[in-house]
Short mmCIF file of C-alpha atoms in Angstrom, two decimals:
data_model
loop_
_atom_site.label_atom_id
_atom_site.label_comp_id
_atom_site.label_asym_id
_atom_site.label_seq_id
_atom_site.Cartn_x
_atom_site.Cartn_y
_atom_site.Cartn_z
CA UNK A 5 86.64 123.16 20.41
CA UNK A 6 89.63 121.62 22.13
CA UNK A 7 90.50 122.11 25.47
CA UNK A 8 93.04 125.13 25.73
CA UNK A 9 94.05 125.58 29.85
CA UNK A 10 94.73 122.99 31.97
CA UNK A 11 94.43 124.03 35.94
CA UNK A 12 97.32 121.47 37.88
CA UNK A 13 93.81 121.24 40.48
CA UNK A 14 91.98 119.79 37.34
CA UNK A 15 94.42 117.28 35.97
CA UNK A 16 93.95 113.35 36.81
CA UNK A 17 96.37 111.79 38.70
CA UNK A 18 96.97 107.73 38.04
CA UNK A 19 98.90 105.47 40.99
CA UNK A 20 100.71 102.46 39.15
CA UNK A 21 103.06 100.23 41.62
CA UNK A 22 105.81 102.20 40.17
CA UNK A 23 104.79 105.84 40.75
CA UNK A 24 102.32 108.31 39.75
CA UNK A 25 101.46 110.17 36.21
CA UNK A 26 99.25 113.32 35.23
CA UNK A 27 98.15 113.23 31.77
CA UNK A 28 98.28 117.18 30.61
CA UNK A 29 98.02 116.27 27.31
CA UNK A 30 96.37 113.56 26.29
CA UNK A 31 93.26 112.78 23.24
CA UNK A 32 90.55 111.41 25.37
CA UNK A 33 90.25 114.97 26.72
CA UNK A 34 92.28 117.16 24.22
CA UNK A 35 91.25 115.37 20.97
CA UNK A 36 95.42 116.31 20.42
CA UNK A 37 96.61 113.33 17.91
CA UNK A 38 100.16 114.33 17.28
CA UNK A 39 101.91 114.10 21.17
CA UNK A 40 100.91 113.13 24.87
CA UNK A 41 102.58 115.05 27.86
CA UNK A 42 102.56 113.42 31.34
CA UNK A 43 104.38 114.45 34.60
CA UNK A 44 105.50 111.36 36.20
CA UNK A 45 106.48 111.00 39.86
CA UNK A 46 109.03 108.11 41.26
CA UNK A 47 109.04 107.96 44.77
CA UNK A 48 112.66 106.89 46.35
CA UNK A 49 112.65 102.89 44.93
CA UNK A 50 110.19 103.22 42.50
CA UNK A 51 110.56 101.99 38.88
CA UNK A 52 109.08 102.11 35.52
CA UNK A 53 110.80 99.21 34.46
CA UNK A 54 111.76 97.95 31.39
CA UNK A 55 109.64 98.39 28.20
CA UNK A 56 108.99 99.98 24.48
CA UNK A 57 106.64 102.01 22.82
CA UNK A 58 106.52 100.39 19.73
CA UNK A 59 105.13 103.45 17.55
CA UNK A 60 105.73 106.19 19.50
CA UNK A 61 109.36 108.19 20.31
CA UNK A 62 109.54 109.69 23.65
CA UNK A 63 112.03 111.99 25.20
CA UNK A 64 112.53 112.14 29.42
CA UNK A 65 112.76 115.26 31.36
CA UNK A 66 114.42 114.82 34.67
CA UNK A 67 112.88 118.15 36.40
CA UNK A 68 114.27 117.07 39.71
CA UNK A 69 115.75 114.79 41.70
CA UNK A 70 117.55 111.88 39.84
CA UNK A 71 116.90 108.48 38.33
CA UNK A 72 119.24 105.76 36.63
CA UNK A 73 118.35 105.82 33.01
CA UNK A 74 118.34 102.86 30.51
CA UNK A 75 118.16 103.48 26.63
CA UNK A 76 118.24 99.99 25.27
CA UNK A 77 121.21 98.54 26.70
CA UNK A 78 122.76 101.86 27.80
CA UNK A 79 122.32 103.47 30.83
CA UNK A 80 123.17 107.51 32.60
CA UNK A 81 122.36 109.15 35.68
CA UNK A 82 119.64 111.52 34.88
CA UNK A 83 120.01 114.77 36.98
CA UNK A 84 117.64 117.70 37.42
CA UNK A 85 117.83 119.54 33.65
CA UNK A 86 119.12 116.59 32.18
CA UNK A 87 117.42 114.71 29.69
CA UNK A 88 117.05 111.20 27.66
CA UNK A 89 115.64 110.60 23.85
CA UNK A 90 113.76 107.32 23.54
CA UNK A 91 113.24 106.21 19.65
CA UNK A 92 110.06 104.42 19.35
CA UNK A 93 110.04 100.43 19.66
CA UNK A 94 113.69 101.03 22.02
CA UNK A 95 113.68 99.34 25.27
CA UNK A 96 114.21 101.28 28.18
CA UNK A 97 113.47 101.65 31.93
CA UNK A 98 113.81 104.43 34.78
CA UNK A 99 114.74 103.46 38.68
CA UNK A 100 114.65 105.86 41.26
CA UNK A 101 117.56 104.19 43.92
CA UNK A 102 118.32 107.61 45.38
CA UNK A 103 116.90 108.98 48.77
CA UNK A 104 114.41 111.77 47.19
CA UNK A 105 111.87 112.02 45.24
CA UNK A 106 112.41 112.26 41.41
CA UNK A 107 110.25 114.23 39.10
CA UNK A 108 109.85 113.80 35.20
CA UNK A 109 108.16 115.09 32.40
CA UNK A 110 107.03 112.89 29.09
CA UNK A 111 106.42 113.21 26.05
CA UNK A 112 105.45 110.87 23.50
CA UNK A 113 104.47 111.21 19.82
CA UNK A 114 102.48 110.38 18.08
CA UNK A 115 99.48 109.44 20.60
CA UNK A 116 98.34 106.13 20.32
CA UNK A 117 95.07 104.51 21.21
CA UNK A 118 92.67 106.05 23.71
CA UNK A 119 94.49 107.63 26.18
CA UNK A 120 97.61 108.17 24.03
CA UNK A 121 99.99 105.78 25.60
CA UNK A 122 100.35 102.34 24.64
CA UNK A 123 103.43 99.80 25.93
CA UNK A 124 104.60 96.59 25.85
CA UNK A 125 106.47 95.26 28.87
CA UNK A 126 109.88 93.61 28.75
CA UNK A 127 110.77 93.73 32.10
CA UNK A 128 110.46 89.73 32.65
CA UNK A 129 112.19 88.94 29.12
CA UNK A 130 116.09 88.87 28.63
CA UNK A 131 118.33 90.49 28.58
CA UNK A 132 115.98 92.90 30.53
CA UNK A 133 115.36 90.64 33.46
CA UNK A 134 118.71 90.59 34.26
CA UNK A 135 120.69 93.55 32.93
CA UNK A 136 120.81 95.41 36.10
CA UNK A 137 122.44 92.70 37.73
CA UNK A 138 125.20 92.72 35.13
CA UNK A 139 126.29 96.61 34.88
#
C-alpha cells in the first residue's frame, strides 16, 4: 500500500549549490506515477538556473518571499501567492536577488525516472548564458 501521511520531520531534505528541495511526493517512496511535489528553498542569491524538463509540465508556487521568474524568454517578479506555468521541454530559470528568503512549491507531471525529476541544463548554452545580461 502506498504511503498516505507525510510528517514535515520525516521528509528528505537535498542541498544543491542553488538551494534546498523536499520531495513530498515523489515514486521512489510513494510509488505515485502521475505528479512529483517538492518544496524548494532559495536562499537570498540563490538560483535554479536555466533549464527544461523535457517530458514533464511544471507549475511554480511562490509561497513567500520573491524570485525573478523566466518562462522561456519571458520573465515576472514572482510574489508570495503568485504563480508561473512551465510547459514541458520550455526553458526556464528562478533567481532569488532579493534580501529574504524565498519559498516555492513544485509540481511536475508526469514523474519521470526514479526519483520523478529529470532535467537538462541550459544554463551555459545561448541565449541562456547571456539573457540576463540583456533584459
Amino acid at each position: 500500500m502506498a504511503k498516505l501521511f507525510y510528517k514535515k520531520e520525516e521528509l528528505p531534505i537535498t542541498s544543491f549549490e542553488w538551494g534546498d528541495v523536499v520531495n513530498r511526493l515523489e515514486p521512489k517512496a510513494s510509488g505515485c506515477t502521475t505528479f512529483v511535489v517538492m518544496d524548494v528553498t532559495l536562499e537570498p542569491g540563490g538560483m535554479h538556473n536555466f533549464h527544461k524538463h523535457v517530458d514533464q509540465d511544471e507549475i511554480i508556487i511562490c509561497l513567500s518571499g520573491k524570485v525573478e521568474q523566466w518562462v522561456g524568454t519571458n520573465k515576472t517578479i514572482l510574489n508570495a501567492g503568485d504563480s508561473a506555468y512551465i510547459p514541458k521541454n520550455t526553458v526556464h530559470a528562478s533567481f532569488n536577488d532579493f534580501s529574504e528568503r524565498a519559498q516555492l512549491q513544485v509540481v511536475l507531471a508526469a514523474a519521470s525516472g526514479p526519483t520523478g525529476y529529470e532535467l537538462v541544463d541550459v544554463a551555459e548554452e545561448e541565449p541562456w548564458k547571456s539573457i540576463r545580461s540583456k533584459s
